[in-house]
CSV table of C-alpha atoms and ligand atoms in Angstrom, one decimal:
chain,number,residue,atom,x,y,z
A,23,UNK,CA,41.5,-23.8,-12.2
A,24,UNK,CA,39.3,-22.0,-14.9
A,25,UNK,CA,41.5,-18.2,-15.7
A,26,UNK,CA,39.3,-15.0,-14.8
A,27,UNK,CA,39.6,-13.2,-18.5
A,28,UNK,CA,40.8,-9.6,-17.7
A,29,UNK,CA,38.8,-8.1,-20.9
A,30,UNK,CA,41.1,-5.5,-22.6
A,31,UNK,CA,37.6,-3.7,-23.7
A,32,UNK,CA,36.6,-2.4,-20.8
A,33,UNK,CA,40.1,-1.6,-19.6
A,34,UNK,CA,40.8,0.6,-23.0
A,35,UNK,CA,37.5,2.5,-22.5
A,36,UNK,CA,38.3,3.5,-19.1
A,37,UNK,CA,41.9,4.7,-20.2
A,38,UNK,CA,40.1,6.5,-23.1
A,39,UNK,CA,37.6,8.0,-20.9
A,40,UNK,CA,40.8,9.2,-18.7
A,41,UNK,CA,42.4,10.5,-22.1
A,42,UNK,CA,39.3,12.6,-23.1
A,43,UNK,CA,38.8,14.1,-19.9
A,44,UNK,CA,42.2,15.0,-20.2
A,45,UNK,CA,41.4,16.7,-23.6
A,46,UNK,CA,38.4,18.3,-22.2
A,47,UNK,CA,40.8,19.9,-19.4
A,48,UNK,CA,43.8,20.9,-21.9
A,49,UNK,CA,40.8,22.8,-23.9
A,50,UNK,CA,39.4,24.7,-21.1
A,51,UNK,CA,42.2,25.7,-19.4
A,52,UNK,CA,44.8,26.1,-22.2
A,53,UNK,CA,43.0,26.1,-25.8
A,54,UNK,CA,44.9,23.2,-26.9
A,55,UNK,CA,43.5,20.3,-29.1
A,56,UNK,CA,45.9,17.4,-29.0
A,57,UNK,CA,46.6,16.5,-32.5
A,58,UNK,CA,48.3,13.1,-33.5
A,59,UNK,CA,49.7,13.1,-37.0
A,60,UNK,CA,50.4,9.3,-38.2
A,61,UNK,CA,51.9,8.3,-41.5
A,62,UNK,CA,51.3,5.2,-42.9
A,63,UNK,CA,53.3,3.8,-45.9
A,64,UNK,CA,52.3,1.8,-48.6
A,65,UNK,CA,49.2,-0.8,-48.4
A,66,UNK,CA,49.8,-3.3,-46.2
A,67,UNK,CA,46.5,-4.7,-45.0
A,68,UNK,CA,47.0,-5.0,-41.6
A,69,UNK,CA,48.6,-1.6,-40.8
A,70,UNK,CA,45.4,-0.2,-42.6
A,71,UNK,CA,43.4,-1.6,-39.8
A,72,UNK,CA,45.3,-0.4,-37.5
A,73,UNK,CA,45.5,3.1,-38.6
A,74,UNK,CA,42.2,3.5,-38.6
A,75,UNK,CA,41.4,2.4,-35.2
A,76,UNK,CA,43.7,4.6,-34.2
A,77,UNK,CA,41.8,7.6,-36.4
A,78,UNK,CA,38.8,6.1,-34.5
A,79,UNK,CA,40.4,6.2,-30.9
A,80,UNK,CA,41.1,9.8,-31.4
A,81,UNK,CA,38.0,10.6,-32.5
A,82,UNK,CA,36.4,8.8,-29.5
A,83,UNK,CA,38.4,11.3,-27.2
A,84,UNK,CA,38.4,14.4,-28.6
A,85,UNK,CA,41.8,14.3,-30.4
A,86,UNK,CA,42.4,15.8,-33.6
A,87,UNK,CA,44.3,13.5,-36.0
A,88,UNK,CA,46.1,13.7,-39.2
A,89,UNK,CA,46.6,10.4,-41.2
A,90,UNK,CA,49.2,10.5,-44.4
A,91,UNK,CA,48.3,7.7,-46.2
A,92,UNK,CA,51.3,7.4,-48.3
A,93,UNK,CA,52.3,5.2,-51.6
A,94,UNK,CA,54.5,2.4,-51.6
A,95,UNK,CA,57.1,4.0,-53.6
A,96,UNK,CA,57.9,7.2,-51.2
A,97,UNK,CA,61.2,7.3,-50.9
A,98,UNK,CA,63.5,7.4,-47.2
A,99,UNK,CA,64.0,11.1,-48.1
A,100,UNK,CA,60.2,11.8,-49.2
A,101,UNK,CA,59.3,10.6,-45.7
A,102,UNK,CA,62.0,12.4,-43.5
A,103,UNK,CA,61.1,15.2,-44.9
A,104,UNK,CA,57.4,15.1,-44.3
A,105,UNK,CA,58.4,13.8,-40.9
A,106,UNK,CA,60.9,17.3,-40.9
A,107,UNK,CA,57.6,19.3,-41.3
A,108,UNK,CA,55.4,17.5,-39.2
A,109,UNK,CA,58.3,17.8,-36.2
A,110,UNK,CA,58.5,21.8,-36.8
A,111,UNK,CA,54.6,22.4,-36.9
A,112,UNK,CA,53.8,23.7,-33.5
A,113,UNK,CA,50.1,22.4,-33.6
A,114,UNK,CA,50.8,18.7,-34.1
A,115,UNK,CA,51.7,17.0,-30.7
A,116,UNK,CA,52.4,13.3,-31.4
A,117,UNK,CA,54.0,11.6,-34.0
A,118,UNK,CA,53.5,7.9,-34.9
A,119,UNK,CA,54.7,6.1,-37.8
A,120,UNK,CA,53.1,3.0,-38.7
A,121,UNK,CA,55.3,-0.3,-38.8
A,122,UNK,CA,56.5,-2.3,-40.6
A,123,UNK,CA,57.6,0.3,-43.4
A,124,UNK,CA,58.3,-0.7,-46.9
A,125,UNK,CA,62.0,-2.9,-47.4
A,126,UNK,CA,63.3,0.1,-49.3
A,127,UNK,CA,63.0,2.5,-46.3
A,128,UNK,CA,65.4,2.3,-43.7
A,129,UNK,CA,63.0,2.2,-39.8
A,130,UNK,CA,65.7,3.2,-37.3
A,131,UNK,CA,66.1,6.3,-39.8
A,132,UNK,CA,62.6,7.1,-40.0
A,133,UNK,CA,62.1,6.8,-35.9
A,134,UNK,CA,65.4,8.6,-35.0
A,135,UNK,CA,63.4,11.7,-37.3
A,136,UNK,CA,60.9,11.9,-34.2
A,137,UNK,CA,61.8,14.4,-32.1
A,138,UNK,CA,61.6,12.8,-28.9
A,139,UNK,CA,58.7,14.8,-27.3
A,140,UNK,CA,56.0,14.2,-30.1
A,141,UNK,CA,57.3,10.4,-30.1
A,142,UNK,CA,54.1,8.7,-28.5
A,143,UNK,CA,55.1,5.4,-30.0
A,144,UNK,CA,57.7,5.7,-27.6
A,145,UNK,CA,60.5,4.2,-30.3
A,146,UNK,CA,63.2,6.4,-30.2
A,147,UNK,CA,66.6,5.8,-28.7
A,148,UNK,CA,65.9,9.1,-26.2
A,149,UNK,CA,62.7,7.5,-25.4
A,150,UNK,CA,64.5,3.7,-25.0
A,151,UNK,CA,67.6,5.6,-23.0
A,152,UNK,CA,64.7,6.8,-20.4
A,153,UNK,CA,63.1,3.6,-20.0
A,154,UNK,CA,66.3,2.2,-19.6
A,155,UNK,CA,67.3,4.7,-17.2
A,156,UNK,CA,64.3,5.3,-14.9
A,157,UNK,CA,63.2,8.7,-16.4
A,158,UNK,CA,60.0,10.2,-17.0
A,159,UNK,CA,59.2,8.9,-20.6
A,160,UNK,CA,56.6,7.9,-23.1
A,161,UNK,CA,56.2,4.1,-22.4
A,162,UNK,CA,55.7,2.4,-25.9
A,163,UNK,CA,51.8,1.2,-26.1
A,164,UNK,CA,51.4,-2.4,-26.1
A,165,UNK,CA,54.5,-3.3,-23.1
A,166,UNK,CA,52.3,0.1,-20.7
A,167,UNK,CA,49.1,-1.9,-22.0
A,168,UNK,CA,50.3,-5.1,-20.6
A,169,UNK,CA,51.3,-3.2,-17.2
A,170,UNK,CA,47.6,-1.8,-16.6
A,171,UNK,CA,46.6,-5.5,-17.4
A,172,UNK,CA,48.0,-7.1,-14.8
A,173,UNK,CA,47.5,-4.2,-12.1
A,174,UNK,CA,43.4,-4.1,-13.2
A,175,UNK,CA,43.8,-7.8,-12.2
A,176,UNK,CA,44.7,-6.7,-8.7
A,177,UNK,CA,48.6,-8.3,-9.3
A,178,UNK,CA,50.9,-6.3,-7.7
A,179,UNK,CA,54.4,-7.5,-9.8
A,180,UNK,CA,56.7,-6.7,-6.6
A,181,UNK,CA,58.4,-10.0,-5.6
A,182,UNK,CA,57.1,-11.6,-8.8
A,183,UNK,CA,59.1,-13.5,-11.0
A,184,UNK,CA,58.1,-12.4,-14.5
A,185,UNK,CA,58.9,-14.0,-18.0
A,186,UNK,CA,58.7,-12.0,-21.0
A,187,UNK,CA,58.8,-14.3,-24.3
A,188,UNK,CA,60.1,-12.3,-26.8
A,189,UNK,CA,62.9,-9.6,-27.0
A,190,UNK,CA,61.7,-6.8,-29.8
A,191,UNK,CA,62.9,-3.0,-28.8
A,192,UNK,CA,58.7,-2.4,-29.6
A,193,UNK,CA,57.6,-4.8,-27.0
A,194,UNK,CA,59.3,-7.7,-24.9
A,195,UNK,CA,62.0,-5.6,-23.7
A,196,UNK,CA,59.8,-2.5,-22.7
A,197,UNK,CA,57.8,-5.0,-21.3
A,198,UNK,CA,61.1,-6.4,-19.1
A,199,UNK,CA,62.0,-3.3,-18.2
A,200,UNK,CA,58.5,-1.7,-16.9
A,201,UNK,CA,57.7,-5.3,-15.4
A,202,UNK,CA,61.4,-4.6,-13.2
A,203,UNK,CA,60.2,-0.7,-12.7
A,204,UNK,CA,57.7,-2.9,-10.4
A,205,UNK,CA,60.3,-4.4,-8.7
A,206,UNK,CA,59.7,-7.8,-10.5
A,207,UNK,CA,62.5,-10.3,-10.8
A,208,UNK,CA,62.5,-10.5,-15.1
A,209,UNK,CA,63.5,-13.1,-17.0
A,210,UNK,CA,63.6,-12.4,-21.0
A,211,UNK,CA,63.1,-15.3,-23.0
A,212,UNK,CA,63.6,-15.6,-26.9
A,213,UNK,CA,64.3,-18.3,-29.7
A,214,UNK,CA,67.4,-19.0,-28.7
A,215,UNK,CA,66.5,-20.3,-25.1
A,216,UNK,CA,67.0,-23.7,-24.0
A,217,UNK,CA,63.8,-25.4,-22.6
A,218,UNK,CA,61.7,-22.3,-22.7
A,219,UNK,CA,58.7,-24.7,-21.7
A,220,UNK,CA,60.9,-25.2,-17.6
A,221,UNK,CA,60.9,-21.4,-17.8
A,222,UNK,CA,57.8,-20.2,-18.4
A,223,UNK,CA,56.7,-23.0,-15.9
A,224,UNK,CA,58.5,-20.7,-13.3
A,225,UNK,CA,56.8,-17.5,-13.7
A,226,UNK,CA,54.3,-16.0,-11.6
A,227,UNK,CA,53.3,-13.4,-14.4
A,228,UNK,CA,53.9,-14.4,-17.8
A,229,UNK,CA,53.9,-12.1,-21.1
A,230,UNK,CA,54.2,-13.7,-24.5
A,231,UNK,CA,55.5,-11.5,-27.2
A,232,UNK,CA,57.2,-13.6,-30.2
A,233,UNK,CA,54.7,-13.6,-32.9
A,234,UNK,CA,53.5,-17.4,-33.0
A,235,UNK,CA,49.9,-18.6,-32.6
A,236,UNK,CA,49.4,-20.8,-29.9
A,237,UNK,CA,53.5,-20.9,-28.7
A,238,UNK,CA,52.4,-21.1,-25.1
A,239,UNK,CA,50.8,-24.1,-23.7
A,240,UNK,CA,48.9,-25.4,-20.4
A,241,UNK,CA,51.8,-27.6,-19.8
A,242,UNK,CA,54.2,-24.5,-19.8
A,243,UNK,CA,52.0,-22.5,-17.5
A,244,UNK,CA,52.7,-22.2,-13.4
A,245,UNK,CA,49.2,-23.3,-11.7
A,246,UNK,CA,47.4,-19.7,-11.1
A,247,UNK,CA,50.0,-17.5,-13.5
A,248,UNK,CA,48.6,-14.5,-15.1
A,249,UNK,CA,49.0,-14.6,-18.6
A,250,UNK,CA,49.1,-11.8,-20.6
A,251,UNK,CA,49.0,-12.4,-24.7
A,252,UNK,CA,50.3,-10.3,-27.0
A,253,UNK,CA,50.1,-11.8,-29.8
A,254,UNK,CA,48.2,-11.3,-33.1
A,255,UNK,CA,48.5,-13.9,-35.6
A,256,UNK,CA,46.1,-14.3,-38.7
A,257,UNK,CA,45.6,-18.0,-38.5
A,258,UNK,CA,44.4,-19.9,-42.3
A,259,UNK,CA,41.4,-20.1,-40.6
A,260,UNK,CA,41.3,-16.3,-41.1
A,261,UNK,CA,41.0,-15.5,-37.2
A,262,UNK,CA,42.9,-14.2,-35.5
A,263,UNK,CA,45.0,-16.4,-32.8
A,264,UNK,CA,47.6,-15.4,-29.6
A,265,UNK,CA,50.9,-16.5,-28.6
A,266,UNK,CA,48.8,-18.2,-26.2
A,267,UNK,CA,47.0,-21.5,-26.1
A,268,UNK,CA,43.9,-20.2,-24.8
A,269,UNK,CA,42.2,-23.2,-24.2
A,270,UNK,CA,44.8,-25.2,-21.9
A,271,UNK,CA,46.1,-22.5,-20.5
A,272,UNK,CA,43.1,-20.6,-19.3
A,273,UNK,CA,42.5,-24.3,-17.1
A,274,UNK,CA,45.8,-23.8,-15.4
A,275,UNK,CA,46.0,-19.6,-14.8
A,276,UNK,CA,44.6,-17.5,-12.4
A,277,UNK,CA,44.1,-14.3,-15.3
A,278,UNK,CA,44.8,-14.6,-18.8
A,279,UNK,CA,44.0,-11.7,-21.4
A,280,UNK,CA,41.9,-13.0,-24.4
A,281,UNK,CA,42.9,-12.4,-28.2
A,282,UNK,CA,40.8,-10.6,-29.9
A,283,UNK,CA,39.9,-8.1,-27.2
A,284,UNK,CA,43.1,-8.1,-24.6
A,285,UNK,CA,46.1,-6.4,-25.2
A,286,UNK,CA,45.8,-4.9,-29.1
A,287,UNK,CA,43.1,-2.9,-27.4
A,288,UNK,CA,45.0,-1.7,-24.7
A,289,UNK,CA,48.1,-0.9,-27.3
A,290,UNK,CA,45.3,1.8,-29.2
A,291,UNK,CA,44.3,2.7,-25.7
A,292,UNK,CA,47.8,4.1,-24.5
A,293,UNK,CA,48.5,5.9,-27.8
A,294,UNK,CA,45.5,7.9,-26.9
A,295,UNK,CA,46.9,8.9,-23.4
A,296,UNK,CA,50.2,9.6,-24.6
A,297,UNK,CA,49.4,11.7,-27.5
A,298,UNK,CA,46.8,13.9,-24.7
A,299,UNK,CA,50.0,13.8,-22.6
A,300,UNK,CA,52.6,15.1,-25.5
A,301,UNK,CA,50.3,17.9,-25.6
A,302,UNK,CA,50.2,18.5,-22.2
A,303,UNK,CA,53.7,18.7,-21.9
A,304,UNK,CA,54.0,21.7,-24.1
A,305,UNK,CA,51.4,23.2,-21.1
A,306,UNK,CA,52.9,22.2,-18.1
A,307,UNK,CA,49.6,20.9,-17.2
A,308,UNK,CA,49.8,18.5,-14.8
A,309,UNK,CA,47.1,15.8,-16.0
A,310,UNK,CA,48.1,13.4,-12.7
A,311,UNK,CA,48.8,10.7,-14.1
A,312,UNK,CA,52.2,9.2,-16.3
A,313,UNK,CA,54.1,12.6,-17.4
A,314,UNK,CA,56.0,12.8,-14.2
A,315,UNK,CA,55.2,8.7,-13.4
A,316,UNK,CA,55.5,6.7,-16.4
A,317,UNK,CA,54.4,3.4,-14.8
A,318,UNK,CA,51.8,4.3,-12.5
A,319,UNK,CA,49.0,6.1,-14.6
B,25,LIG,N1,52.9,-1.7,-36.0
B,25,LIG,C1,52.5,-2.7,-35.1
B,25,LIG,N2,52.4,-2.2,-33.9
B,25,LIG,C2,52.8,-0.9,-33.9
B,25,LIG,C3,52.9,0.2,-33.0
B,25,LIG,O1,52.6,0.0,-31.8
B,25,LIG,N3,53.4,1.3,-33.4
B,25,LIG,C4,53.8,1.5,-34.7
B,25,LIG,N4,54.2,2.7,-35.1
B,25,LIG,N5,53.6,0.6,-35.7
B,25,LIG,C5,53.2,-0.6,-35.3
């Protein structure tokens, strides 16, 4: 079998095109500008990247953005209380806070100063306690990426046995959770689980989140699996390589996602649509999609 590549470029365009038609619609009807404020600390190399594809997302769809680029040395308090003003200013609708934050600065502190409407990341616990309990929420980007993956493959996840590699609060269990919102049977694999390779070989959809290039192989891969890889890994070779073996497994899938260009995309993609969606919140505006359904967009 030779994987059909689901191509996280033209999947992240059509969720930006939803997000600035959204922004077109908050405009004309309500005057409103969604505005995304992110705060980046420190000069880690990657994060810079990423921050400014996200100022460039926003600027693709109409939403106004606000990046602090801060120094290394801001101190816990500096940052909460930057995060105080940016929670109490009435024109700022999202809130993102780019990880990982310097050692000296404590994350869960930093996230828990989100107030739980502006928090597009979807991080906080409010946000985590809605996941967990079924509730209309913002979905944290990269696990509500992987979802609109593997429906754009035409995979419906009901009845599926799913295995998410990787338990992180950002990703794999987001991921387990959405994946049994779909009424997926989910098993959540991590370092410390005995022969991961019979495992993996069980699942129907498979999502690899643990941060090490080329973890998953062919051999580990159920014939006609959809693979979805999230990970990003600079290799010494300077690419960039997935959790995925892309090579032998894309000879035993049915759909795998490719890296660069799968699920990193997507991540940018759904911080656009929950940022429009923070601001439409504040409206009432009922945008169809994700404010009342978090899954189904
Ligand atoms: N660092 C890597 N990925 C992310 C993300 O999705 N959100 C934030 N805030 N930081 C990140």
């Amino acid at each position: 079998m030779s994987a059909k590549i689901i191509d996280g470029k033209v999947l992240a365009e059509e969720v930006k095109q939803m997000a600035a038609l959204a922004v077109q619609t908050l405009q004309q009807q309500h005057g409103i500008t969604p505005c995304l404020a992110v705060l980046l600390v420190g000069d880690d190399p990657a994060s810079q990247v990423y921050v400014r594809g996200k100022e460039n997302d926003c600027a693709a769809c109409g939403i106004a953005s606000r990046v602090y680029r801060l120094p290394a040395q801001t101190t816990q308090a500096e940052l909460l209380a930057r995060l105080a003003d940016l929670a109490a200013d009435d024109t700022v609708h999202g809130i993102l806070v780019q990880l990982p934050l310097p050692r000296h600065i404590a994350p869960d502190a930093v996230i828990n100063a989100i107030p739980p409407e502006k928090d597009v990341d979807g991080f906080t616990p409010v946000s985590a306690g809605r996941l967990l309990r079924g509730e209309p929420c913002f979905v944290p980007c990269t696990p509500a990426g992987c979802l609109r993956m593997i429906e754009a493959a035409g995979v419906c996840a009901e009845g599926k046995h799913a295995v998410v590699v990787g338990r992180s609060n950002i990703v794999g269990k987001p991921a387990a959770l959405l994946l049994l919102r779909h009424n997926a049977t989910v098993t959540v694999c991590h370092s410390r689980t005995p022969d991961l390779a019979a495992v993996c070989r069980t699942a129907d959809i498979l999502i690899a989140a643990v941060g090490k290039a080329g973890l998953i192989t062919g051999d580990m891969v159920k014939p006609g699996a959809v693979v979805i890889d999230v990970g990003i890994n600079r290799g010494a070779d300077g690419k960039l390589h997935g959790d995925v073996d892309f090579e032998s497994v894309s000879a035993v899938a049915s759909y795998i996602t490719p890296v660069p260009g799968g699920v990193g995309l997507m991540t940018r993609a759904m911080l656009m649509l929950n940022t429009v969606q923070a601001a439409a919140a504040k409206t009432g505006c009922d945008l169809g999609f994700s404010v009342k359904n978090p899954v189904r967009f």
